[in-house]
Coordinates of N, CA and C in Angstrom, one line a residue:
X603 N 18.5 -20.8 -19.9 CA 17.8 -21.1 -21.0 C 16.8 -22.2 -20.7
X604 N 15.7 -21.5 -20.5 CA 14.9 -23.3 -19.9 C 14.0 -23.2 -21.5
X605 N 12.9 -24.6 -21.7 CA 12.3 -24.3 -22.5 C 10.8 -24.6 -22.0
X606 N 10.3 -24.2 -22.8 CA 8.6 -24.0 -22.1 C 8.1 -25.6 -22.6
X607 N 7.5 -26.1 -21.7 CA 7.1 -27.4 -21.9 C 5.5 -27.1 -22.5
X608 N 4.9 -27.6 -23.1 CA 3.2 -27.9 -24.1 C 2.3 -27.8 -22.8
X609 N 1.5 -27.3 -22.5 CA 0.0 -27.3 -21.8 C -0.1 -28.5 -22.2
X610 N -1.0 -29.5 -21.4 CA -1.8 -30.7 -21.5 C -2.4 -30.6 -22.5
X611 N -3.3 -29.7 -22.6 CA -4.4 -29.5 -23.5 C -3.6 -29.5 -25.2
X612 N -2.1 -28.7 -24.9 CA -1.4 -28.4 -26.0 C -1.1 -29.7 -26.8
X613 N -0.6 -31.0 -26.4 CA -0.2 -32.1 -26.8 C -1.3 -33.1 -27.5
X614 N -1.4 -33.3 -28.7 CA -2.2 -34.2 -29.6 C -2.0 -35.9 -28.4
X615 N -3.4 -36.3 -28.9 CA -3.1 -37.5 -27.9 C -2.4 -38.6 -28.5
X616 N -2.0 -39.9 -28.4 CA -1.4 -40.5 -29.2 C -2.4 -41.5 -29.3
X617 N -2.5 -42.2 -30.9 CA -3.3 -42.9 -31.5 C -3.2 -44.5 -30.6
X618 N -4.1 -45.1 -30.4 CA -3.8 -46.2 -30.0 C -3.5 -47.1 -31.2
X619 N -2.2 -48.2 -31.2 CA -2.1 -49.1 -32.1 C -3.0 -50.2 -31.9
X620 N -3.1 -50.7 -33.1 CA -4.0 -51.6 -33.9 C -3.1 -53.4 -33.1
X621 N -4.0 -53.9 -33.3 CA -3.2 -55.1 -32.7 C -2.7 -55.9 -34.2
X622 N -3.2 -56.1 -35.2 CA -2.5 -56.4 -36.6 C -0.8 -55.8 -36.3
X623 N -0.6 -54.8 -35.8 CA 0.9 -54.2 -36.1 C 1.6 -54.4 -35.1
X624 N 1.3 -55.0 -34.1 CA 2.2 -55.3 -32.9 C 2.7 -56.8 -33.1
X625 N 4.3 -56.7 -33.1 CA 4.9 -57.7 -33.3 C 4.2 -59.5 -32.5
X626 N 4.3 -59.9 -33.1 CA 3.8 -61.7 -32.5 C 4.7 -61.9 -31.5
X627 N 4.9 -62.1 -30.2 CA 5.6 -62.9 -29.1 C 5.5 -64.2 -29.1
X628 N 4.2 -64.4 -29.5 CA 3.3 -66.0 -29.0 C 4.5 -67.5 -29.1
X629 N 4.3 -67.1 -30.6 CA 5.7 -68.5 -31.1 C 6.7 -68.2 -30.8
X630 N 7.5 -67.8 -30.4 CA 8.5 -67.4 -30.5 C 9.5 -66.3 -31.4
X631 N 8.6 -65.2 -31.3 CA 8.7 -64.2 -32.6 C 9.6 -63.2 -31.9
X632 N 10.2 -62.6 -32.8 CA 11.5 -61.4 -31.9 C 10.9 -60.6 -30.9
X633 N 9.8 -60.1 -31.0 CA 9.3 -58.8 -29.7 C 9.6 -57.9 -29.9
X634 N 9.4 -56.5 -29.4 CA 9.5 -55.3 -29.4 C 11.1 -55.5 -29.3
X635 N 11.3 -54.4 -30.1 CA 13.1 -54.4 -29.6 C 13.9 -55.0 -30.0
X636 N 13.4 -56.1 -31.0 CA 14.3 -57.1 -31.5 C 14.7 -58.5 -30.2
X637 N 14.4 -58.3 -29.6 CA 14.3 -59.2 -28.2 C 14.0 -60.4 -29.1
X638 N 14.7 -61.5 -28.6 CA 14.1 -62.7 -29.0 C 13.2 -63.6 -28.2
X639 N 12.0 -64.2 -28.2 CA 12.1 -65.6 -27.4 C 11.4 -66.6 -27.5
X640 N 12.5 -67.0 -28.7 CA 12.4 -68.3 -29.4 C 12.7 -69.6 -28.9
X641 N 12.8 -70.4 -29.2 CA 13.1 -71.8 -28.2 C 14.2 -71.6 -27.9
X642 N 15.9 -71.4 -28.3 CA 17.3 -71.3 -28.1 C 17.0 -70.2 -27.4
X643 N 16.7 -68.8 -27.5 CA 17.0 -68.3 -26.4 C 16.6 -68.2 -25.2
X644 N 15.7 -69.3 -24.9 CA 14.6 -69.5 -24.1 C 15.8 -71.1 -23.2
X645 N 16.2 -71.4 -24.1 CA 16.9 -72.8 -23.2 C 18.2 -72.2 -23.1
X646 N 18.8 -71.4 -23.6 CA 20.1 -70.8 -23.0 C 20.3 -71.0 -21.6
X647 N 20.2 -70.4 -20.7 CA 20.5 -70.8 -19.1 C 20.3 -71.8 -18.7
X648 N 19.3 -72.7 -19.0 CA 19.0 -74.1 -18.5 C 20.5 -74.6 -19.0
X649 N 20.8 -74.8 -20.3 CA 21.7 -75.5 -21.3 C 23.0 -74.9 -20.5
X650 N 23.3 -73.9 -19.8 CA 24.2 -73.4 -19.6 C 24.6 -73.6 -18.2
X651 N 23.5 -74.0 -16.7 CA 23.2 -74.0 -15.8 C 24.0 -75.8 -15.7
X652 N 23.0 -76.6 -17.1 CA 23.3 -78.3 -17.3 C 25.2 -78.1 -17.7
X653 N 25.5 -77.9 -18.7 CA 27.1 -77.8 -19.1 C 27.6 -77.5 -17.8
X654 N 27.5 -76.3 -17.2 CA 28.1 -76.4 -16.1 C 28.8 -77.4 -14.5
X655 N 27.4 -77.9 -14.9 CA 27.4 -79.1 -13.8 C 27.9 -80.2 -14.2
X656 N 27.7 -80.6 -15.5 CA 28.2 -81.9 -16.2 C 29.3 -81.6 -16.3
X657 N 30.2 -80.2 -16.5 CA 32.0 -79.9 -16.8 C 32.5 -80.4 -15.1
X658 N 31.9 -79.8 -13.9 CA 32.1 -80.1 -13.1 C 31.7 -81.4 -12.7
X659 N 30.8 -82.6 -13.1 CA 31.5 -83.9 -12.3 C 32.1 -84.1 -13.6
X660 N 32.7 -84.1 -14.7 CA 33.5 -84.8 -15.4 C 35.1 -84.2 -14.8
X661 N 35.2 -83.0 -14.5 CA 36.1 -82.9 -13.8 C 36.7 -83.9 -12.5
X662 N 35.5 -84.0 -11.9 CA 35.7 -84.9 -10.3 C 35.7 -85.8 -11.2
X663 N 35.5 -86.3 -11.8 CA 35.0 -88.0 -12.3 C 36.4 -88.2 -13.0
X664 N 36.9 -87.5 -13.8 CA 38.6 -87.8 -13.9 C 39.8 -87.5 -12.6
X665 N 39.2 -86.9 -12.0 CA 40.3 -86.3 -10.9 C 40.2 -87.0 -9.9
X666 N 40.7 -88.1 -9.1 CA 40.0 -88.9 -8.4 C 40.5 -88.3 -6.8
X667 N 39.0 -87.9 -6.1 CA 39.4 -87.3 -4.5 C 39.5 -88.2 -3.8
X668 N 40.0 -89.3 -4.0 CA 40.1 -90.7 -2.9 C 41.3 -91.1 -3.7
X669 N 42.4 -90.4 -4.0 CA 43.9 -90.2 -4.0 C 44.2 -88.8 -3.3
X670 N 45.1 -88.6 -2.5 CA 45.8 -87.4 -1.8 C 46.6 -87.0 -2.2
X671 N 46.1 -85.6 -2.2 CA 47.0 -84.5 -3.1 C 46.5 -83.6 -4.1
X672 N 45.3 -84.2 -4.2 CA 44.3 -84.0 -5.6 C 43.8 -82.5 -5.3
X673 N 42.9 -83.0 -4.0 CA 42.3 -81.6 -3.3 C 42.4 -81.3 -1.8
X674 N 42.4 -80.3 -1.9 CA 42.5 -79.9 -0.2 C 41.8 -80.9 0.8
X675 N 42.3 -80.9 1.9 CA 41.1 -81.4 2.9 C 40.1 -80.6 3.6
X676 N 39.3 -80.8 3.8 CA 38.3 -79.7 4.6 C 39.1 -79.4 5.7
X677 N 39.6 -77.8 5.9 CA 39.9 -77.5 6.8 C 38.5 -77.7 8.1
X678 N 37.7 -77.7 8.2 CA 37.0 -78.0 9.9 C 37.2 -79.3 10.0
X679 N 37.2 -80.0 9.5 CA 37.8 -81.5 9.7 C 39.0 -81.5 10.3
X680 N 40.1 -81.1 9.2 CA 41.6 -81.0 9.6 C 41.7 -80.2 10.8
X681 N 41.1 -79.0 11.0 CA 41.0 -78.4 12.4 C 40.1 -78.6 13.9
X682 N 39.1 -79.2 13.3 CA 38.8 -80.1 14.7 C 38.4 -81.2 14.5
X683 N 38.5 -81.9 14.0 CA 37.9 -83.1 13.6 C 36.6 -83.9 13.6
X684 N 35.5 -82.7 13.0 CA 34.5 -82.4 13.2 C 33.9 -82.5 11.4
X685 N 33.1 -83.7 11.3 CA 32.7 -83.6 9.8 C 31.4 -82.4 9.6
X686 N 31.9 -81.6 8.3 CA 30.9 -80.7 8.1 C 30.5 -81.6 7.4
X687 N 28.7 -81.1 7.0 CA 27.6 -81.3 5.8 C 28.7 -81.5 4.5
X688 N 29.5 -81.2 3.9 CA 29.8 -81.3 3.0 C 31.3 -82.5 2.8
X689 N 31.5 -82.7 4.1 CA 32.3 -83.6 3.4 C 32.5 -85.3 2.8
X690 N 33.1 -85.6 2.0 CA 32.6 -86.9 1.2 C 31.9 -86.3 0.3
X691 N 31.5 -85.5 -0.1 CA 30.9 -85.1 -1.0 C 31.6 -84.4 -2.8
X692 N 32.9 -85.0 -2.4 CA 33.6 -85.0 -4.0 C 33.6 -86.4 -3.7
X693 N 34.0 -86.8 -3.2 CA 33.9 -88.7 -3.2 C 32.8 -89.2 -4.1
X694 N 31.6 -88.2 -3.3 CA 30.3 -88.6 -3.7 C 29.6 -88.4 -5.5
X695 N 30.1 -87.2 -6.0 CA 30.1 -86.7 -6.9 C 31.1 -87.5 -8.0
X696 N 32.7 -88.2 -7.3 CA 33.0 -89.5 -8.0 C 32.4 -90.5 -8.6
X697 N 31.7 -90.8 -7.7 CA 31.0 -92.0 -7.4 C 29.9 -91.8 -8.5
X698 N 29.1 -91.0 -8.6 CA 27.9 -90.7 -9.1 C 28.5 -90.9 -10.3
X699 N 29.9 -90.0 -11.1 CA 29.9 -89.7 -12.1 C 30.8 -91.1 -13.1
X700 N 30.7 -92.2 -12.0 CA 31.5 -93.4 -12.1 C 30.0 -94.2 -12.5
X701 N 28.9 -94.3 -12.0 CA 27.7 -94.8 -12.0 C 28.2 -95.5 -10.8
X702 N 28.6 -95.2 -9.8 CA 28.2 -96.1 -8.6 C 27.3 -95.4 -7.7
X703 N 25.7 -95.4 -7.5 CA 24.6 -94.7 -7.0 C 24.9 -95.1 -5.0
X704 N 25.8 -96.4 -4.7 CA 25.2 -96.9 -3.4 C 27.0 -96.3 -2.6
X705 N 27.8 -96.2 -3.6 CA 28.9 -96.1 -3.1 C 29.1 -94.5 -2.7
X706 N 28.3 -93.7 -3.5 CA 27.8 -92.1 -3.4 C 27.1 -91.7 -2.3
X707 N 26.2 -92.6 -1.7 CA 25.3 -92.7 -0.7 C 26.1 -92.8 0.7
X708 N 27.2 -93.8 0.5 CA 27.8 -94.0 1.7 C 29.1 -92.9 1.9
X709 N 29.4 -91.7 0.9 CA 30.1 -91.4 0.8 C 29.9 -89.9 1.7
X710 N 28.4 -89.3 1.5 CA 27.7 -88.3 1.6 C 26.4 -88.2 1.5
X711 N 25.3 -89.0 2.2 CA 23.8 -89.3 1.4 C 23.0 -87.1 1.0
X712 N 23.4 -86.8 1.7 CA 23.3 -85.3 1.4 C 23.2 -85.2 0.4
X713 N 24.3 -84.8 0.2 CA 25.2 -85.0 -0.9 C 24.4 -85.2 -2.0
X714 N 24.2 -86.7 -2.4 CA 23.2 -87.2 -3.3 C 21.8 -86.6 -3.3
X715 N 21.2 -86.5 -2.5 CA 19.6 -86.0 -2.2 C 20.0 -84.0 -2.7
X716 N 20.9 -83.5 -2.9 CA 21.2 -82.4 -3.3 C 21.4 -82.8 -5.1
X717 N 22.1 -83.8 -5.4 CA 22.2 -83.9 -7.1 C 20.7 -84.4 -7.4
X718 N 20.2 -85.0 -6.9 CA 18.2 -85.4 -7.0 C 17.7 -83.7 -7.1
X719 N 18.3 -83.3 -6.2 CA 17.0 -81.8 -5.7 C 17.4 -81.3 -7.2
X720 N 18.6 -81.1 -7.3 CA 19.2 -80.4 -8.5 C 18.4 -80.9 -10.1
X721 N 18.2 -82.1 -10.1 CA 18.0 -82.7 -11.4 C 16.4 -82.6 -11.6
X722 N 15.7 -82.2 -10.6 CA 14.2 -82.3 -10.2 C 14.2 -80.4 -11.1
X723 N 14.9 -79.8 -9.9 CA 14.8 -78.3 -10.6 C 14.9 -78.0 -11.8
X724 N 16.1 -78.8 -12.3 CA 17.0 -78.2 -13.3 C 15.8 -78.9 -14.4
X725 N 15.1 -80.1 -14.0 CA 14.1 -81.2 -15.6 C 12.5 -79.8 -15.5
X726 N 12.1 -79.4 -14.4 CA 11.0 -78.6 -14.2 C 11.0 -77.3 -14.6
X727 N 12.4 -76.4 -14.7 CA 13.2 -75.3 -15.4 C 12.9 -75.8 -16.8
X728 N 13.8 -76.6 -17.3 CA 13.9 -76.9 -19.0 C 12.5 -77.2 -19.1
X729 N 11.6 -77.6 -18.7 CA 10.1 -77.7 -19.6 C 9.5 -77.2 -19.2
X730 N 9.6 -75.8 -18.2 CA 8.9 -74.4 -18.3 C 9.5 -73.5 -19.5
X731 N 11.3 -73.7 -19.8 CA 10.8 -73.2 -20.8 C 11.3 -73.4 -22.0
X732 N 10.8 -74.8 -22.6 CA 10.3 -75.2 -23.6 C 8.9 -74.7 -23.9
X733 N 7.9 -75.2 -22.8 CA 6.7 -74.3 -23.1 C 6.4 -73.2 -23.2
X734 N 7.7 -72.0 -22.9 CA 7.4 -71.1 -23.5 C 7.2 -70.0 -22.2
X735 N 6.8 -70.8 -21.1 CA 6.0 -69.7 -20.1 C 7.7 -68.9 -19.5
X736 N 7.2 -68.0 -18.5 CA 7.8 -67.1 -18.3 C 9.3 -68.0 -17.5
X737 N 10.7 -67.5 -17.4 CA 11.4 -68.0 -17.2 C 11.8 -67.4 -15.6
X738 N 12.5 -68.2 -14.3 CA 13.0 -67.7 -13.4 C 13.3 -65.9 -13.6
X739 N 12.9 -65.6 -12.2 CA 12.5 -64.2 -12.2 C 11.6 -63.4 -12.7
X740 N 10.8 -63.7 -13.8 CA 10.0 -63.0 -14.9 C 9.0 -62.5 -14.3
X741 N 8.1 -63.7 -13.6 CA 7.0 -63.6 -13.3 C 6.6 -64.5 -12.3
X742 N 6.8 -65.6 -12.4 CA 6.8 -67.0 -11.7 C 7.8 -67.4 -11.7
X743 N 8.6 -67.9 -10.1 CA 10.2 -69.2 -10.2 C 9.6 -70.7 -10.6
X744 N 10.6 -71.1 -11.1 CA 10.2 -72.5 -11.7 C 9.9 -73.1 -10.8
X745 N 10.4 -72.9 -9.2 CA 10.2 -73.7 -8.1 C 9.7 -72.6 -6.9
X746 N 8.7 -72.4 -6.7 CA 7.9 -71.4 -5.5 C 8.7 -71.8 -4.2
X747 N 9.5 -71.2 -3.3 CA 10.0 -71.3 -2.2 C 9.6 -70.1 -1.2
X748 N 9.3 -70.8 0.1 CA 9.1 -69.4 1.3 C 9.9 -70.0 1.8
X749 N 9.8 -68.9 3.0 CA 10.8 -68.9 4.0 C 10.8 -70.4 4.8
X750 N 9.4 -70.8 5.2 CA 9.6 -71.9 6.1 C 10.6 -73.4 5.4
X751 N 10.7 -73.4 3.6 CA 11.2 -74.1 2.8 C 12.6 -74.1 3.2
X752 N 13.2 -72.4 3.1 CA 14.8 -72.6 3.9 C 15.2 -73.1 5.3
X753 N 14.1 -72.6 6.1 CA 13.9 -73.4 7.6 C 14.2 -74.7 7.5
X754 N 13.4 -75.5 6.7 CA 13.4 -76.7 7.0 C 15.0 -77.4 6.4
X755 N 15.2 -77.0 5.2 CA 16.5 -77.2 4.4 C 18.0 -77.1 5.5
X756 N 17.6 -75.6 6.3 CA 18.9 -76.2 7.0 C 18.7 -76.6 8.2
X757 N 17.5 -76.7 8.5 CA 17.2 -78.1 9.8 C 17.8 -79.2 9.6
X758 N 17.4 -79.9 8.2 CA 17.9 -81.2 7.9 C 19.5 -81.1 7.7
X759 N 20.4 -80.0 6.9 CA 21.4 -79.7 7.1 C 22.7 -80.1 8.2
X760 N 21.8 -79.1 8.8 CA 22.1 -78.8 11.0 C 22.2 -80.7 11.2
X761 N 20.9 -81.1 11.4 CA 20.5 -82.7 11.9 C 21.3 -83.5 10.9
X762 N 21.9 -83.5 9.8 CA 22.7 -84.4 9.3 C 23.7 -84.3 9.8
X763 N 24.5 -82.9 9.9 CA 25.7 -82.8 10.4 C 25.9 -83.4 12.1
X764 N 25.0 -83.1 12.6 CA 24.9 -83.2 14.2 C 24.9 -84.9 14.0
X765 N 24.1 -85.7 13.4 CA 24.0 -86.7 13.7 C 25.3 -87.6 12.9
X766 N 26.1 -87.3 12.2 CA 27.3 -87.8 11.6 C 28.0 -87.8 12.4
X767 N 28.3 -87.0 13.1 CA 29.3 -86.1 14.4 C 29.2 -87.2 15.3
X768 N 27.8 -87.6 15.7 CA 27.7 -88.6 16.8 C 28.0 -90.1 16.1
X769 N 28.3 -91.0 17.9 CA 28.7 -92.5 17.5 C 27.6 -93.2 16.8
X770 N 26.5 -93.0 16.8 CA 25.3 -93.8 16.3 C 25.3 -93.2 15.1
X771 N 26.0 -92.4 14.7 CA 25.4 -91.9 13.1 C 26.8 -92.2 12.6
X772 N 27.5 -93.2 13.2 CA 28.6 -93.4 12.0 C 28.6 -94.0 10.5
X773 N 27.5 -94.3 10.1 CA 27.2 -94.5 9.3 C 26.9 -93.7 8.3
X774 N 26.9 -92.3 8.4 CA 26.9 -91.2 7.8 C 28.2 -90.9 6.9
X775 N 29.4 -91.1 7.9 CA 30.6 -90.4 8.0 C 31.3 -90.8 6.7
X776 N 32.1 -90.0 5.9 CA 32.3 -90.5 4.5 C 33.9 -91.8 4.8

C-alpha cells in the first residue's frame, strides 16, 4: 500500500507570514514553542554553575583538610612522593573560603589562579546573559578558546608541577 505523493506543481505554495504575527523574542518573550527566554531562564545555568561551587567550598570551608581523616591523600603523592598540580588544593579552597587569600597561595598558587580564571568566566557568562545575547554553545562561547589556549594551559600546568617537584621550587609545595 504505498501512497502517491502530490506533483510539485500539485502542492499550493505556502503563504509567507507577516512579521506582526510572529511571536517577539527581543525582550524576553516565550518564542516559537513556548520556549522561554526571559531573564530566569536565561540565568539558570550561570545561577546553577555559581550554587554549585559555592556548595562546594562551603563544604571544604566546614570540613577542615588540614585535620587527617577528613579526605583521602593524593595517592601519587602517597605512591611516589611526587606532588601533582593539584595538591594543597583543598587546603587552598579552605583557605579561600576562610578569607585567607595569602595562606591559599602558599597552599597551591594554581590552585588560586584557577578560582580567578573561574570567577573571570563565570562574571563574563552572567552578563552575556543578562544582556540577553546568545548563551554558551548557541552561537558564540562566552570565552573564545583555540587549541594553542589548551597548549599553553597545560604548559603552565606541566611547569608548575615540574618545578614544585624540584629543590628551588619549594616554595610551591603545599
Amino acid at each position: 500500500m504505498t501512497e502517491e505523493t502530490p506533483a510539485p506543481e500539485d502542492v499550493p505554495p505556502v503563504p509567507p507570514v507577516p512579521p506582526d504575527v510572529l511571536p517577539d523574542v527581543s525582550e524576553g518573550g516565550r518564542g516559537i514553542g513556548g520556549r522561554g527566554g526571559g531573564l530566569v531562564r536565561r540565568l539558570g545555568a550561570p545561577a546553577g554553575a555559581l550554587a554549585a561551587v559555592l556548595a562546594a567550598f562551603a563544604f571544604v570551608g566546614l570540613v577542615d583538610p588540614n585535620e587527617p581523616g577528613h579526605y583521602p591523600a593524593c595517592p601519587l603523592l602517597r605512591l611516589t612522593g611526587v606532588y601533582c598540580p593539584g595538591c594543597g588544593g583543598l587546603r587552598s579552597a579552605y583557605a579561600i573560603a576562610h578569607g585567607e587569600p595569602f595562606t591559599a597561595l602558599g597552599a597551591n598558587a594554581l590552585a588560586v589562579f584557577g578560582y580567578l580564571g573561574f570567577a573571570v568566566v563565570w562574571l563574563r557568562w552572567f552578563v552575556v546573559c543578562v544582556r540577553g545575547r546568545p548563551a554558551v554553545g548557541v552561537a558564540a562561547p562566552v570565552v573564545p578558546l583555540r587549541a594553542a589556549h589548551g597548549w599553553v594551559i597545560c604548559a603552565v600546568v606541566l611547569g608548575f608541577t615540574v618545578i614544585r617537584n624540584l629543590p628551588f621550587g619549594s616554595f610551591l609545595t603545599p
